[in-house]
Coordinates of C-alpha atoms in Angstrom, one line a residue:
M1 CA 97.6 91.6 107.9
A2 CA 98.2 94.8 106.2
S3 CA 101.5 96.1 107.3
H4 CA 102.3 100.2 108.1
E5 CA 105.6 101.5 108.4
A6 CA 105.1 104.2 110.3
S7 CA 103.9 103.4 113.9
A8 CA 100.8 103.9 115.6
A9 CA 102.8 106.7 118.3
S10 CA 103.4 109.0 115.6
G11 CA 100.4 109.9 114.5
T12 CA 101.3 109.1 110.8
S13 CA 99.5 107.8 108.8
Q14 CA 100.5 105.3 106.4
F15 CA 97.5 103.3 104.6
G16 CA 97.6 99.7 104.3
Q17 CA 94.4 97.9 104.6
P18 CA 92.0 99.6 107.0
D19 CA 90.5 97.4 109.7
V20 CA 87.0 97.2 109.8
R21 CA 84.6 96.5 113.0
L22 CA 80.9 95.6 111.7
E23 CA 78.3 95.0 114.1
A24 CA 74.5 94.3 114.4
Q25 CA 71.9 94.3 117.3
D26 CA 68.2 92.8 117.2
F27 CA 69.2 92.6 112.6
G28 CA 67.0 89.1 112.1
P29 CA 68.4 86.5 114.2
V30 CA 71.0 88.0 115.6
A31 CA 70.6 89.8 118.9
Q32 CA 74.3 90.9 119.3
A33 CA 77.3 90.8 117.2
S34 CA 80.0 92.4 116.8
V35 CA 82.9 91.0 114.4
Q36 CA 85.6 92.0 112.9
L37 CA 86.7 91.8 109.4
R38 CA 90.5 90.1 108.7
P39 CA 92.2 88.6 105.4
L40 CA 89.9 85.4 106.0
T41 CA 86.9 85.5 108.4
V42 CA 84.7 82.4 109.3
F43 CA 81.1 82.6 110.2
V44 CA 80.2 79.0 111.5
G45 CA 77.0 77.9 114.0
P46 CA 73.8 76.2 113.6
S47 CA 71.3 77.2 110.8
N48 CA 69.1 79.7 111.6
T49 CA 71.4 81.8 113.7
G50 CA 72.3 85.2 111.1
K51 CA 75.6 83.9 109.8
T52 CA 73.6 84.8 106.2
Y53 CA 72.5 88.0 107.6
L54 CA 74.9 89.3 108.8
S55 CA 77.4 88.1 105.4
L56 CA 74.9 90.4 103.3
L57 CA 75.0 93.2 105.8
I58 CA 78.0 93.1 104.7
Y59 CA 77.7 93.1 101.5
A60 CA 75.0 95.6 101.2
L61 CA 77.8 97.9 103.7
H62 CA 80.7 97.2 100.9
R63 CA 78.9 98.3 98.2
M64 CA 77.2 101.7 99.8
F65 CA 81.3 102.5 101.2
E66 CA 82.6 101.2 98.3
G67 CA 85.3 99.0 99.6
F68 CA 85.3 100.2 103.2
P69 CA 88.2 103.3 102.5
P70 CA 90.4 104.9 105.1
L71 CA 87.4 108.0 104.8
P72 CA 84.0 107.8 102.5
P73 CA 84.5 107.9 99.0
P74 CA 83.2 111.7 98.6
S75 CA 81.0 109.8 95.5
A76 CA 78.7 108.8 98.5
F77 CA 77.8 112.7 99.5
L78 CA 77.7 113.8 96.0
Q79 CA 75.1 112.5 94.6
A80 CA 72.5 114.3 96.4
V81 CA 75.1 117.3 98.4
D82 CA 76.7 120.6 95.9
Y83 CA 79.7 120.4 96.5
D84 CA 80.0 124.4 98.4
L85 CA 84.2 124.8 96.7
S86 CA 84.8 128.7 98.4
R87 CA 83.7 127.2 102.1
G88 CA 86.6 127.3 104.3
Y89 CA 88.5 130.6 101.8
Q90 CA 85.5 133.0 102.0
E91 CA 82.2 131.9 103.6
E92 CA 80.0 134.9 102.8
V93 CA 81.3 135.7 99.4
K94 CA 79.9 133.8 96.5
A95 CA 82.9 132.8 94.6
S96 CA 83.0 133.6 90.6
K97 CA 83.9 130.2 88.3
E98 CA 87.3 132.1 88.0
T99 CA 87.9 131.9 91.9
R100 CA 85.8 128.7 92.0
I101 CA 89.5 127.7 89.5
A102 CA 91.9 129.7 91.5
M103 CA 90.4 127.7 94.2
I104 CA 90.6 124.2 92.9
E105 CA 94.2 124.9 91.9
E106 CA 95.2 125.5 94.8
M107 CA 93.8 122.5 96.4
I108 CA 96.1 120.9 93.5
D109 CA 99.2 122.2 94.7
K110 CA 98.1 120.9 98.5
W111 CA 97.6 117.5 97.0
T112 CA 100.7 117.3 95.3
S113 CA 103.0 118.6 97.9
N114 CA 105.4 116.7 99.8
E115 CA 104.0 117.7 103.1
Q116 CA 101.7 115.7 104.8
I117 CA 98.4 117.2 104.8
R118 CA 94.8 117.6 107.5
L119 CA 91.7 117.1 106.5
S120 CA 91.1 120.3 108.3
E121 CA 92.7 121.9 106.5
F122 CA 89.7 122.2 103.8
P123 CA 87.2 123.3 106.6
G124 CA 84.2 123.2 104.1
L125 CA 84.9 119.5 102.9
H126 CA 84.9 118.4 106.1
K127 CA 82.4 120.4 107.7
E128 CA 80.7 119.2 104.1
L129 CA 81.5 115.7 104.9
I130 CA 80.3 115.2 108.9
S131 CA 77.2 116.9 107.3
S132 CA 76.2 114.3 104.8
I133 CA 77.2 111.1 106.8
N134 CA 74.5 112.1 109.4
D135 CA 71.9 113.2 106.7
P136 CA 69.3 110.3 107.2
N137 CA 67.6 111.9 103.8
L138 CA 71.2 111.0 102.1
L139 CA 73.1 108.0 103.6
G140 CA 69.9 106.6 105.3
D141 CA 67.5 106.2 102.0
N142 CA 70.6 104.7 100.0
L143 CA 71.3 101.8 102.6
S144 CA 68.3 101.3 103.1
S145 CA 67.4 100.6 99.5
E146 CA 70.7 98.9 99.4
I147 CA 70.0 96.6 102.5
Q148 CA 65.7 96.1 100.7
R149 CA 67.6 95.4 97.5
C150 CA 70.3 93.1 98.8
F151 CA 68.0 91.5 101.0
D152 CA 65.0 90.8 98.4
I153 CA 62.7 92.3 101.4
D154 CA 59.4 95.4 100.9
S155 CA 60.8 97.6 104.1
K156 CA 64.0 97.0 106.5
A157 CA 61.8 96.9 109.1
E158 CA 60.6 93.0 108.1
L159 CA 64.8 92.9 109.7
V160 CA 64.0 94.3 112.8
R161 CA 64.3 91.4 114.8
H162 CA 61.5 91.8 117.9
S163 CA 59.7 94.9 115.7
S164 CA 57.1 95.4 119.0
K165 CA 59.6 95.7 121.4
C166 CA 63.2 96.8 120.0
N167 CA 64.8 98.7 117.2
A168 CA 67.5 97.1 114.1
R169 CA 70.8 99.4 114.6
V170 CA 74.3 98.1 112.6
S171 CA 77.2 99.9 112.3
V172 CA 80.3 100.2 111.0
N173 CA 84.4 101.3 112.4
I174 CA 86.6 101.9 109.9
S175 CA 90.3 102.3 112.1
N176 CA 94.5 102.4 110.9
M177 CA 96.4 101.1 113.9
S178 CA 94.3 101.0 116.2
K179 CA 93.4 104.6 115.4
E180 CA 89.4 105.4 114.1
L181 CA 89.0 106.8 110.4
W182 CA 85.5 107.1 110.3
R183 CA 82.2 105.3 111.7
F184 CA 78.3 104.8 110.7
T185 CA 75.4 103.7 112.9
M186 CA 72.2 103.5 111.6
E187 CA 68.9 101.7 113.6
W188 CA 65.3 102.2 112.4
S189 CA 62.7 100.4 113.2
D190 CA 59.0 100.4 111.4
K191 CA 58.5 104.0 112.2
E192 CA 61.5 105.9 112.0
T193 CA 65.5 105.6 110.8
L194 CA 68.2 107.4 112.9
I195 CA 71.7 107.9 111.6
S196 CA 74.8 108.8 113.1
G197 CA 78.4 109.4 112.2
H198 CA 81.8 110.7 112.4
I199 CA 84.8 111.6 110.6
E200 CA 88.1 111.6 112.4
D201 CA 90.8 114.8 111.4
I202 CA 93.0 112.3 109.2
L203 CA 96.1 113.0 108.7
F204 CA 97.3 112.3 105.2
P205 CA 100.4 110.9 103.9
S206 CA 102.6 113.2 101.7
A207 CA 102.2 113.0 97.8
N208 CA 105.7 111.1 97.3
R209 CA 104.1 108.2 99.5
L210 CA 101.1 107.6 97.1
S211 CA 103.4 107.8 93.9
A212 CA 101.0 110.7 93.1
T213 CA 103.3 113.4 91.6
Q214 CA 102.3 116.5 91.3
E215 CA 102.2 116.8 87.0
H216 CA 100.5 113.6 87.0
T217 CA 97.5 115.3 89.2
R218 CA 97.6 118.9 86.8
R219 CA 97.9 116.7 83.8
L220 CA 94.8 114.2 85.0
C221 CA 93.0 118.2 86.0
H222 CA 93.6 119.3 82.3
K223 CA 92.7 116.3 80.9
L224 CA 89.0 116.2 82.8
R225 CA 88.8 120.0 82.1
Q226 CA 88.9 119.1 78.3
E227 CA 86.1 116.5 78.7
R228 CA 83.9 118.9 80.2
R229 CA 84.1 118.1 83.3
S230 CA 82.1 120.1 86.4
W231 CA 84.1 121.4 89.4
R232 CA 82.1 119.1 91.7
E233 CA 82.8 116.3 89.5
I234 CA 86.9 117.7 89.1
F235 CA 86.8 118.1 92.8
A236 CA 85.7 114.8 94.1
I237 CA 88.2 112.5 91.2
L238 CA 91.4 114.8 91.8
F239 CA 89.6 114.1 95.9
Q240 CA 90.0 110.0 95.0
H241 CA 93.1 110.1 93.4
R242 CA 95.0 112.0 96.1
F243 CA 93.4 111.6 99.7
L244 CA 92.1 107.9 98.4
G245 CA 93.5 106.0 96.3
R246 CA 92.2 103.6 93.6
Q247 CA 92.5 100.2 95.2
W248 CA 90.3 101.5 98.1
F249 CA 87.4 101.1 95.0
D250 CA 87.5 97.8 94.5
T251 CA 84.7 95.1 93.9
I252 CA 82.9 92.7 96.3
L253 CA 81.9 89.5 94.6
Y254 CA 79.1 86.9 96.8
L255 CA 78.7 83.2 96.1
P256 CA 75.4 81.8 97.3
A257 CA 74.9 79.1 98.8
S258 CA 72.6 78.3 95.8
R259 CA 75.0 78.7 93.3
G260 CA 75.1 74.6 92.2
G261 CA 71.6 74.9 91.6
I262 CA 71.8 78.0 89.5
M263 CA 75.2 76.0 87.3
Q264 CA 73.1 73.5 86.8
T265 CA 70.0 75.6 85.1
Y266 CA 72.4 78.1 83.7
Q267 CA 70.7 77.3 80.3
I268 CA 67.2 77.6 81.6
I269 CA 67.9 80.7 82.5
V270 CA 69.9 82.7 79.9
S271 CA 67.4 80.5 77.2
A272 CA 64.7 82.9 79.2
L273 CA 66.4 85.9 78.5
V274 CA 66.9 85.6 75.3
S275 CA 64.0 85.1 74.5
R276 CA 62.4 88.0 76.5
S277 CA 64.9 90.6 74.7
T278 CA 63.3 90.1 71.6
R279 CA 60.0 92.8 70.8
T280 CA 58.1 89.7 70.2
G281 CA 59.2 88.3 73.4
L282 CA 57.9 91.2 75.3
R283 CA 54.9 90.9 77.5
P284 CA 52.5 92.8 79.4
P285 CA 53.4 93.5 83.4
E286 CA 52.7 90.7 85.4
E287 CA 53.4 90.1 89.0
I288 CA 56.7 88.4 89.2
S289 CA 58.9 86.8 91.5
T290 CA 62.8 88.9 92.7
L291 CA 65.8 87.2 93.5
S292 CA 68.1 89.2 96.4
G293 CA 71.0 90.9 95.2
G294 CA 73.8 88.6 95.6
V295 CA 71.6 86.5 93.9
A296 CA 71.2 88.2 91.0
D297 CA 74.8 90.1 91.2
F298 CA 75.5 86.6 90.9
M299 CA 74.1 85.9 87.8
Q300 CA 74.9 88.8 86.1
Q301 CA 79.0 88.0 86.7
L302 CA 78.0 85.0 84.9
T303 CA 76.1 86.3 81.9
R304 CA 79.0 88.9 81.2
Y305 CA 81.3 86.7 82.2
R306 CA 85.1 87.8 80.3
E307 CA 88.1 85.6 81.5
Y308 CA 91.5 87.5 81.8
S309 CA 94.6 86.4 83.4
R310 CA 95.0 87.8 87.2
D311 CA 98.7 86.3 87.3
L312 CA 98.4 84.4 90.6
I313 CA 94.8 84.2 91.3
S314 CA 94.2 82.5 88.0
K315 CA 97.5 79.9 89.6
V316 CA 95.3 79.7 92.6
A317 CA 92.3 78.5 89.8
T318 CA 94.4 76.2 88.3
V319 CA 95.7 74.7 91.2
L320 CA 91.8 74.0 92.9
E321 CA 91.4 72.1 89.2
D322 CA 93.6 70.2 88.9
E323 CA 93.5 68.6 93.0
T324 CA 89.9 68.5 93.4
L325 CA 88.1 69.0 89.9
L326 CA 90.0 66.7 88.0
G327 CA 89.6 68.4 84.6
K328 CA 89.2 72.0 83.7
I329 CA 86.4 74.0 83.4
S330 CA 86.3 76.1 79.8
T331 CA 84.1 78.8 78.2
I332 CA 82.7 78.7 74.5
R333 CA 80.1 80.9 73.1
S334 CA 78.1 80.1 70.4
T335 CA 78.2 83.5 68.4
L336 CA 80.0 86.3 69.4
G337 CA 78.9 88.5 71.7
S338 CA 75.9 85.6 73.1
Y339 CA 76.3 84.7 76.5
P340 CA 78.4 82.3 77.4
E341 CA 78.3 78.8 78.4
F342 CA 80.3 76.4 80.6
V343 CA 81.7 73.3 80.2
Y344 CA 83.5 70.6 82.3
C345 CA 86.7 68.5 80.4
P346 CA 87.3 65.6 82.8
R347 CA 91.1 64.9 82.6
G348 CA 92.1 62.3 80.4
T349 CA 89.7 63.1 77.6
Q350 CA 89.0 65.4 75.2
Q351 CA 85.2 65.4 75.8
N352 CA 83.0 69.2 76.9
I353 CA 80.2 68.1 79.5
R354 CA 77.8 70.6 80.4
L355 CA 77.1 71.3 84.0
N356 CA 73.8 69.7 84.4
R357 CA 75.8 66.4 83.7
A358 CA 78.4 67.3 86.0
S359 CA 78.1 65.9 89.3
S360 CA 77.0 68.6 92.0
M361 CA 81.0 69.1 93.0
V362 CA 81.4 70.4 89.8
S363 CA 78.7 72.6 89.9
E364 CA 79.4 74.5 93.6
L365 CA 82.7 74.6 92.0
T366 CA 82.6 76.3 88.1
P367 CA 81.7 79.5 90.2
I368 CA 84.8 79.5 92.4
V369 CA 87.2 79.2 89.4
L370 CA 85.3 81.3 87.4
L371 CA 85.2 84.2 89.6
M372 CA 88.5 83.7 90.1
R373 CA 90.2 83.6 86.4
G374 CA 87.5 86.7 85.8
R375 CA 86.5 89.3 88.0
L376 CA 88.6 88.9 91.4
K377 CA 91.5 90.7 92.1
P378 CA 93.8 91.7 94.6
G379 CA 92.3 94.1 97.2
D380 CA 88.8 92.2 96.5
T381 CA 85.9 90.9 99.0
L382 CA 84.9 87.5 98.5
I383 CA 81.9 86.1 99.8
I384 CA 81.7 82.8 100.0
E385 CA 78.7 80.5 101.6
E386 CA 79.7 77.4 102.6
P387 CA 82.4 76.6 100.0
E388 CA 81.9 73.0 101.3
A389 CA 78.7 71.8 100.1
H390 CA 78.7 68.2 97.7
L391 CA 82.4 68.4 98.8
H392 CA 84.1 64.8 99.5
P393 CA 85.9 65.6 102.9
A394 CA 89.2 65.5 101.4
A395 CA 88.0 68.3 98.9
Q396 CA 87.0 70.0 101.5
T397 CA 90.2 70.4 103.1
Q398 CA 92.0 71.2 99.4
M399 CA 89.4 73.8 99.7
A400 CA 90.2 75.2 103.1
K401 CA 93.6 75.6 100.6
T402 CA 92.6 77.4 98.2
L403 CA 91.1 80.1 100.7
A404 CA 94.2 80.2 102.3
A405 CA 96.3 80.7 98.0
L406 CA 93.3 83.7 97.6
V407 CA 94.6 85.2 100.9
R408 CA 98.0 85.2 99.8
A409 CA 97.0 86.7 96.8
G410 CA 95.0 89.8 98.5
V411 CA 92.1 89.0 98.5
R412 CA 90.2 89.5 101.6
V413 CA 87.7 86.2 102.0
V414 CA 84.8 85.8 103.9
V415 CA 83.3 82.8 104.2
T416 CA 80.2 80.7 106.6
T417 CA 80.4 76.6 106.6
H418 CA 79.7 73.4 108.9
S419 CA 82.4 72.2 108.4
D420 CA 84.7 70.1 110.8
W421 CA 87.0 68.7 108.4
L422 CA 87.6 72.7 106.5
L423 CA 88.6 74.3 110.4
Q424 CA 91.1 71.7 110.9
E425 CA 92.4 72.0 108.1
M426 CA 92.7 76.4 108.3
A427 CA 93.6 75.5 111.8
N428 CA 96.6 73.2 110.0
L429 CA 97.8 76.3 107.9
V430 CA 97.8 78.4 110.5
R431 CA 100.7 76.4 112.6
E432 CA 102.0 76.0 108.9
G433 CA 102.1 80.2 109.3
E434 CA 103.3 80.4 112.9
L435 CA 106.3 77.4 111.2
R436 CA 107.6 79.5 108.7
R437 CA 107.6 82.6 111.0
E438 CA 109.4 81.0 113.6
Q439 CA 111.6 79.3 111.4
G440 CA 112.2 83.2 110.1
E441 CA 111.2 81.9 106.5
D442 CA 109.2 84.9 103.9
P443 CA 108.6 83.5 100.5
E444 CA 107.0 83.8 98.1
P445 CA 102.9 83.4 97.6
D446 CA 102.8 79.8 96.5
A447 CA 99.2 78.7 95.2
S448 CA 100.2 74.7 95.8
S449 CA 101.7 75.4 98.9
P450 CA 99.3 78.8 100.4
W451 CA 100.0 78.9 105.0
L452 CA 98.0 81.0 107.1
D453 CA 99.1 84.1 109.9
P454 CA 97.5 84.0 113.2
Q455 CA 96.5 87.4 112.9
E456 CA 94.7 86.9 109.4
V457 CA 92.2 84.6 110.6
G458 CA 88.9 85.1 112.8
V459 CA 86.5 82.5 113.2
W460 CA 83.3 83.8 114.8
L461 CA 81.0 81.6 116.4
F462 CA 76.8 82.4 115.9
K463 CA 75.2 80.1 118.8
D464 CA 72.0 81.2 119.0
S465 CA 69.8 81.2 122.9
Q466 CA 67.9 78.6 124.8
D467 CA 65.3 81.5 125.4
G468 CA 64.2 82.7 122.2
D469 CA 66.3 86.2 122.3
G470 CA 68.0 85.7 119.6
A471 CA 71.8 84.8 118.4
T472 CA 74.8 86.2 119.8
V473 CA 78.1 86.0 118.2
K474 CA 81.7 85.3 119.7
E475 CA 85.1 84.7 118.4
I476 CA 86.9 81.3 118.6
P477 CA 90.6 82.1 119.2
F478 CA 93.3 79.8 117.9
D479 CA 94.6 76.9 119.7
R480 CA 97.5 75.4 118.5
V481 CA 96.1 72.3 120.2
D482 CA 92.2 72.3 119.8
G483 CA 92.7 74.2 116.6
L484 CA 89.9 76.5 115.6
E485 CA 86.7 74.5 115.7
P486 CA 83.4 74.9 118.1
E487 CA 83.2 73.3 121.2
D488 CA 80.1 72.1 120.4
Y489 CA 82.4 70.4 117.4
A490 CA 83.2 68.2 120.0
D491 CA 80.1 67.6 121.7
V492 CA 78.7 65.5 119.0
A493 CA 82.3 63.5 118.4
E494 CA 81.8 62.3 121.8
T495 CA 77.8 61.5 121.7
L496 CA 78.4 59.8 118.5
Y497 CA 81.3 57.9 120.1
N498 CA 79.1 57.2 123.5
D499 CA 76.3 56.0 121.5
S500 CA 78.6 53.6 119.7
A501 CA 80.3 52.1 122.1
K502 CA 77.4 51.4 124.1
L503 CA 75.3 49.9 121.5
Q504 CA 78.6 47.4 120.3
N505 CA 78.4 46.7 124.2
Q506 CA 74.1 45.9 123.8
L507 CA 75.2 43.8 121.1
E508 CA 77.6 42.2 122.9
L509 CA 75.9 41.1 126.1
I510 CA 72.7 40.0 123.2
K511 CA 75.5 37.5 121.3
S512 CA 76.7 36.3 125.0
Q513 CA 73.6 36.1 126.4
G514 CA 71.8 34.1 123.7
G515 CA 68.6 36.3 124.2
I516 CA 67.8 39.9 123.6
V517 CA 68.6 42.1 126.7
N518 CA 66.7 44.7 128.0
E519 CA 67.3 48.0 130.0

């Protein structure tokens, strides 16, 4: 978990990565869920219990709030709200342009001082933010659109578990050192949408802690003026620079369960895009199938792919190639500016193999390697559905190490899984973390030798009710002996063993009696 220099008792806010708690009620198959996102969050349980639903909800909320910052980003509100920067200064007097400039400069002086600042010192802003987070026509409409896009539905009412009996409800709560920063809740049916939210009077750290010097901020303001930005834009950019920091506006990436099939048919998809991109390829509007937002965004990542060096994250990709793929993933382009093509070169050969001729394991792991070399960076969130798909048990344990290495590199990871092997290896990585802590070791992150702290891992079991009342979600705490496995995994293993023993006994009895034995 993120470390904080200041104690909670002091009331000083030293922003690390905020704690995020997501709650859902009567949402798709989920009757009730309350999940705290950890650096590594794992969803386990039977199919059709809502693991993908909750993953996509995280994806939609993350995109909506630009990464769960310690304060909702102003851009979420500035789309529709015209800030009156004079509020709290001259409530009854309409400020002239010169007055507004003076107020901006006064804010800059406050923002770049070495004094700690409370949000309430800007009463107009505080009031506007609270008003906006409770506006169903602003955040309600925006989040509704994002949910419909991510789930590929015509109306979010389709996600209400029993539309005739109840409302769906989702909420996100952001806290720091167990102190709430802000929360947002949306409840809806097929008839209405209700919004509620609250923002605490946050105490921000001083400018010197954020490395935001007064001179640097003034140069930024001057640059924005030269670009003829509006005062509203200048205000939002400076607010983000001073209070939130760029690290909160990071990316969330989604790898759907269908990624292997998409990689297998990638060239066909690209060919279809090219054929429709020319004037002769244009056709009249027609009824076509649509994609969920997560799948569409994933495909867009592929067609726009560029490779960059990300130091430790790139090393994680190399280890995955060396230990599991036993070969290299490469990108080739037929012409400058064309769509990329991805190929696999097995170890010990010089031959590039197209993914539609490679094994399903290669198709499954290729997009993970590509993202680690292309888009993923510290502070990002990566959601992977069933990372164990089409992998040999040994490769599944290696995948657990890959996920732990990403956590060590500063990536927040969310996965859905059915793999006992994956969970067992995660438990071993937690034991490794405990051992290192007891030995007093604090080594630099190593892509080839990762580990996990117990506080970094959250495993959440989705379990359907027997009476059709929907799935509930509870955390599986780490146990040094039992690890992180759900109880029903042991039940399945015991049933298999008992069936094996019963059949073996019957077979031995038949052989000993020289005939058929009926129970």
